Short mmCIF file of C-alpha atoms in Angstrom, two decimals:
data_model
loop_
_atom_site.label_atom_id
_atom_site.label_comp_id
_atom_site.label_asym_id
_atom_site.label_seq_id
_atom_site.Cartn_x
_atom_site.Cartn_y
_atom_site.Cartn_z
CA MET A 13 -23.25 80.90 62.73
CA ALA A 14 -22.15 84.91 63.34
CA MET A 15 -25.49 85.60 62.84
CA ASN A 16 -26.66 83.16 65.68
CA ASP A 17 -23.67 82.20 68.18
CA ALA A 18 -21.59 85.74 68.42
CA VAL A 19 -24.23 88.42 68.98
CA LEU A 20 -27.23 87.22 70.11
CA LEU A 21 -30.83 89.28 70.47
CA GLU A 22 -33.82 89.48 72.33
CA VAL A 23 -36.47 92.11 71.99
CA GLU A 24 -38.74 92.24 75.17
CA ASP A 25 -41.26 94.83 75.86
CA GLY A 26 -39.59 97.36 73.14
CA ILE A 27 -36.38 96.93 74.27
CA ALA A 28 -33.72 94.94 72.19
CA THR A 29 -30.81 93.52 74.00
CA LEU A 30 -27.33 92.59 72.18
CA THR A 31 -25.26 90.65 73.99
CA LEU A 32 -21.20 90.44 72.69
CA ASN A 33 -20.88 86.61 72.79
CA ARG A 34 -17.35 85.92 73.39
CA PRO A 35 -16.25 85.70 76.89
CA LYS A 36 -13.84 83.44 76.59
CA ARG A 37 -11.81 85.69 74.43
CA MET A 38 -13.40 89.30 76.12
CA ASN A 39 -15.89 90.06 73.03
CA PRO A 40 -13.36 91.35 70.85
CA LEU A 41 -14.89 93.49 68.40
CA THR A 42 -13.50 91.74 65.50
CA GLY A 43 -14.41 88.92 62.97
CA PRO A 44 -17.71 87.11 63.93
CA ILE A 45 -18.90 89.91 66.60
CA SER A 46 -18.20 92.93 64.48
CA GLU A 47 -19.66 91.01 61.38
CA ALA A 48 -22.75 89.79 63.70
CA LEU A 49 -23.39 93.21 65.40
CA GLY A 50 -23.64 95.25 62.33
CA ASP A 51 -25.90 92.38 60.55
CA ARG A 52 -28.38 92.19 63.81
CA ILE A 53 -28.20 95.98 64.13
CA ASP A 54 -29.68 96.02 60.18
CA ASP A 55 -32.29 93.55 61.39
CA LEU A 56 -33.55 95.66 63.51
CA GLU A 57 -34.20 98.51 61.52
CA GLU A 58 -36.92 96.58 59.52
CA ARG A 59 -38.80 95.51 62.91
CA GLU A 60 -41.69 97.64 64.38
CA ASP A 61 -41.38 95.88 68.00
CA VAL A 62 -38.18 97.89 68.96
CA ARG A 63 -38.05 101.74 70.82
CA CYS A 64 -34.59 100.66 72.14
CA VAL A 65 -31.46 99.04 71.87
CA VAL A 66 -29.27 98.00 74.63
CA LEU A 67 -25.86 97.00 73.80
CA GLU A 68 -23.48 94.26 76.26
CA GLY A 69 -20.73 91.73 76.63
CA SER A 70 -21.30 88.90 77.84
CA GLY A 71 -19.22 87.59 80.80
CA ARG A 72 -15.99 89.61 82.60
CA ALA A 73 -15.95 92.18 79.75
CA PHE A 74 -17.97 94.51 77.51
CA SER A 75 -15.51 94.27 74.57
CA ALA A 76 -11.71 94.12 74.57
CA GLY A 77 -10.80 96.06 71.13
CA GLY A 78 -9.00 93.92 69.38
CA ASP A 79 -7.58 90.39 69.33
CA ILE A 80 -4.00 90.61 69.98
CA GLN A 81 -3.37 86.93 69.02
CA GLY A 82 -5.08 87.47 65.86
CA MET A 83 -2.89 90.34 65.11
CA LYS A 84 0.05 88.80 65.55
CA ASP A 85 -1.24 85.67 63.52
CA ARG A 86 -1.26 88.14 60.52
CA LEU A 87 2.38 89.20 61.18
CA GLU A 88 3.64 86.11 61.03
CA SER A 89 1.53 84.93 57.53
CA ASP A 90 1.94 85.96 54.50
CA LEU A 91 -0.71 88.75 54.19
CA SER A 92 -0.08 92.04 53.35
CA LEU A 93 -0.58 95.42 55.21
CA ASP A 94 -2.83 96.83 52.45
CA ARG A 95 -4.78 93.52 52.70
CA SER A 96 -4.87 93.51 56.51
CA ALA A 97 -5.53 97.10 56.42
CA ALA A 98 -8.61 96.96 53.54
CA SER A 99 -10.61 94.04 55.55
CA LEU A 100 -9.99 95.90 58.63
CA GLU A 101 -11.72 98.90 57.76
CA ARG A 102 -14.47 97.73 55.37
CA GLY A 103 -15.50 95.27 58.88
CA LEU A 104 -15.52 97.21 61.79
CA SER A 105 -15.77 100.96 59.68
CA ASP A 106 -19.92 99.28 58.23
CA THR A 107 -20.54 98.39 62.00
CA MET A 108 -19.55 101.08 63.23
CA VAL A 109 -21.71 103.13 61.14
CA ASN A 110 -24.31 100.76 61.14
CA LEU A 111 -24.45 101.39 65.00
CA VAL A 112 -24.42 105.56 65.31
CA GLY A 113 -26.72 105.70 62.53
CA CYS A 114 -28.40 102.92 64.09
CA SER A 115 -32.30 105.42 64.32
CA TYR A 116 -33.31 103.83 67.54
CA PRO A 117 -31.56 105.33 70.83
CA THR A 118 -29.44 102.92 71.96
CA VAL A 119 -27.54 102.48 75.25
CA ALA A 120 -24.31 100.43 76.42
CA LYS A 121 -24.30 98.61 79.21
CA VAL A 122 -20.53 98.22 80.33
CA ASP A 123 -19.87 96.10 83.12
CA GLY A 124 -16.22 95.82 83.02
CA PRO A 125 -13.22 96.73 80.47
CA ALA A 126 -14.29 98.53 77.36
CA VAL A 127 -10.84 99.01 75.55
CA GLY A 128 -9.77 100.05 72.55
CA ALA A 129 -12.34 99.34 69.41
CA GLY A 130 -14.11 98.06 72.29
CA ALA A 131 -13.99 101.61 73.84
CA ASN A 132 -15.71 103.17 70.46
CA LEU A 133 -18.23 100.67 70.76
CA ALA A 134 -19.71 101.83 74.37
CA ILE A 135 -19.39 105.45 72.95
CA ALA A 136 -21.30 104.93 69.94
CA CYS A 137 -24.17 104.64 71.76
CA ASP A 138 -26.18 107.52 72.83
CA VAL A 139 -25.74 106.23 76.72
CA VAL A 140 -23.31 104.70 78.54
CA LEU A 141 -24.04 102.99 81.77
CA ALA A 142 -21.56 101.83 84.07
CA SER A 143 -20.86 99.70 86.96
CA GLU A 144 -18.47 100.48 89.37
CA SER A 145 -15.75 98.03 87.67
CA ALA A 146 -16.95 99.42 85.16
CA SER A 147 -13.00 100.45 82.79
CA ILE A 148 -12.78 102.50 79.18
CA GLY A 149 -9.36 103.41 77.35
CA PHE A 150 -8.43 104.32 73.80
CA THR A 151 -5.25 101.58 74.28
CA PHE A 152 -4.46 101.55 70.57
CA ASN A 153 -0.26 102.98 72.04
CA GLN A 154 0.40 99.71 73.87
CA VAL A 155 0.38 97.77 70.37
CA GLY A 156 2.11 100.49 68.37
CA LEU A 157 -0.80 101.58 66.54
CA SER A 158 -2.98 104.27 65.50
CA VAL A 159 -6.43 105.01 66.19
CA ASP A 160 -9.49 103.52 64.40
CA GLY A 161 -12.60 101.79 65.08
CA GLY A 162 -14.11 105.87 64.79
CA THR A 163 -11.94 107.13 67.43
CA SER A 164 -11.04 110.48 65.99
CA TYR A 165 -14.85 111.40 65.22
CA LEU A 166 -16.38 110.09 68.31
CA LEU A 167 -14.05 110.62 71.01
CA PRO A 168 -13.67 114.38 70.79
CA ARG A 169 -17.18 114.75 70.39
CA VAL A 170 -17.28 113.69 74.16
CA VAL A 171 -13.95 115.05 75.55
CA GLY A 172 -12.38 117.42 73.55
CA VAL A 173 -9.76 117.70 71.32
CA ASN A 174 -7.08 118.20 73.90
CA VAL A 175 -8.27 115.04 76.26
CA ALA A 176 -8.83 113.36 73.40
CA LYS A 177 -5.40 113.58 72.59
CA GLU A 178 -4.22 113.13 76.12
CA LEU A 179 -6.10 109.46 76.22
CA VAL A 180 -4.69 108.22 73.22
CA PHE A 181 -1.17 109.16 73.64
CA THR A 182 -1.18 107.63 77.56
CA GLY A 183 -3.23 104.52 76.57
CA GLU A 184 -4.61 105.38 79.90
CA ILE A 185 -7.74 102.99 81.45
CA CYS A 186 -9.73 105.15 83.06
CA ASP A 187 -11.64 104.00 85.95
CA ALA A 188 -15.45 104.31 86.39
CA GLU A 189 -15.73 107.84 88.21
CA ARG A 190 -13.11 109.28 86.00
CA ALA A 191 -14.87 108.34 82.73
CA LYS A 192 -18.13 109.62 84.54
CA ARG A 193 -15.97 113.22 85.29
CA LEU A 194 -14.89 113.08 81.64
CA GLY A 195 -18.34 112.02 79.84
CA LEU A 196 -17.26 108.96 78.63
CA PHE A 197 -20.31 107.32 81.26
CA ASN A 198 -23.72 108.86 81.75
CA HIS A 199 -23.61 107.44 84.77
CA VAL A 200 -22.33 104.95 87.28
CA TYR A 201 -24.02 102.28 89.51
CA ASP A 202 -23.66 100.20 92.34
CA GLU A 203 -22.63 96.64 91.39
CA ASP A 204 -25.90 95.30 93.14
CA GLU A 205 -27.91 98.23 91.79
CA PHE A 206 -26.61 97.45 88.28
CA ASP A 207 -29.03 95.51 86.63
CA ASP A 208 -32.42 97.12 87.94
CA ALA A 209 -30.52 100.65 87.65
CA VAL A 210 -29.95 100.31 84.15
CA ALA A 211 -33.59 98.64 83.31
CA ALA A 212 -35.44 100.80 84.95
CA LYS A 213 -32.99 103.70 82.81
CA THR A 214 -33.96 101.98 79.35
CA GLU A 215 -37.32 101.54 80.11
CA GLN A 216 -37.60 105.16 80.14
CA ILE A 217 -36.13 105.59 77.17
CA ALA A 218 -38.52 103.59 75.31
CA SER A 219 -41.38 104.55 77.02
CA GLY A 220 -40.86 107.62 75.21
CA PRO A 221 -42.16 109.07 71.43
CA THR A 222 -40.11 107.11 69.53
CA VAL A 223 -40.84 108.54 66.02
CA ALA A 224 -39.76 112.10 67.46
CA PHE A 225 -36.72 110.52 69.25
CA ARG A 226 -35.56 109.28 65.90
CA HIS A 227 -35.73 112.88 64.53
CA THR A 228 -34.02 113.90 67.55
CA LYS A 229 -31.02 111.89 67.68
CA ARG A 230 -30.43 112.20 63.88
CA LEU A 231 -30.14 116.38 64.59
CA ILE A 232 -28.48 116.49 68.16
CA GLN A 233 -26.23 113.83 65.57
CA ASP A 234 -25.96 115.94 62.65
CA GLY A 235 -25.97 120.20 64.69
CA LEU A 236 -22.10 120.16 65.26
CA GLU A 237 -21.96 120.30 61.20
CA LYS A 238 -24.46 122.89 61.16
CA SER A 239 -24.91 126.59 61.46
CA LEU A 240 -27.39 127.72 63.71
CA PRO A 241 -29.88 128.29 60.96
CA ARG A 242 -29.40 125.15 59.01
CA ALA A 243 -30.13 123.64 62.48
CA LEU A 244 -33.23 125.76 63.34
CA GLN A 245 -34.74 124.66 59.43
CA ASP A 246 -33.90 120.60 60.29
CA GLU A 247 -35.33 121.49 63.37
CA ALA A 248 -38.56 123.05 62.08
CA THR A 249 -39.00 120.67 59.38
CA ALA A 250 -38.65 117.02 61.56
CA GLN A 251 -40.87 119.21 63.59
CA GLY A 252 -43.89 119.11 61.08
CA ILE A 253 -43.32 115.70 60.96
CA VAL A 254 -43.45 114.56 64.07
CA PHE A 255 -47.05 116.68 64.36
CA ASP A 256 -49.12 114.37 62.45
CA THR A 257 -47.79 111.31 64.82
CA HIS A 258 -50.30 109.95 67.44
CA ASP A 259 -47.55 109.91 70.09
CA HIS A 260 -47.61 113.90 69.85
CA GLU A 261 -51.09 113.45 69.87
CA GLU A 262 -51.21 112.01 73.21
CA GLY A 263 -48.30 114.02 74.58
CA VAL A 264 -51.21 116.90 74.70
CA ASN A 265 -53.92 115.22 75.31
CA ALA A 266 -52.10 114.00 78.51
CA PHE A 267 -50.72 117.21 79.30
CA LEU A 268 -53.98 118.86 79.57
CA GLU A 269 -55.48 115.59 80.97
CA ASP A 270 -53.09 116.13 83.83
CA ARG A 271 -51.85 112.80 83.37
CA ASP A 272 -48.58 110.86 82.58
CA PRO A 273 -48.83 110.15 78.34
CA GLU A 274 -48.67 106.52 76.98
CA PHE A 275 -46.88 106.61 74.38
CA GLU A 276 -47.34 103.75 71.91
CA GLY A 277 -44.17 104.76 69.39
CA ARG A 278 -46.00 105.66 66.29
#
């Protein structure tokens, strides 16, 4: 049921669109959505017709993060805190690891609020594109919780340590322009041009050299953890692999012939 319903999948012209599909509950990143999203990303890794992944939410929210009613039910149940925490860690952690580790470029299409774990879901993507009505906040403090869903890893890498602390201590919900200034959103578009602008950006990414992008993404993600000599060594190793791709040959020929390259993702 979760695979068929909680997260919808559509693939067209190399672009895989994953849609969180619990609009009445504002797409909480718990239970069926978390499980289905992780499974969907796993499945995409096995496909040869995907070159870019877009993540969006159905209805009026990208993702409201936690399920508050579910928290209330858990507090009133006999489920121990240890068991609850272990279950949360397994489900959400696996999903976030799958998303951050996805070998394709990922684009978050944020139209409406992305809060709590839903905010992490957005910034876990490689590029975050937002409408004017989008907002984002790491609001764990509002329900008396510490951060989860990868906040401590993802947020400081985007905004820096001190700003990350401010955002989680205050629980500020940033509007689109504030989020753009902080680097949480790459671009903010007017409502009437949002869908077309996102489509244009994702098509540009999907038309790029897929194999090269796969190595580039991994190298940039790992770069903060490496010394410069190690980073240079790993870049050289990856470049040696990419030299043998069809897209590299096409790129060189296109440059010499003064035309746009037509990469095939191989």
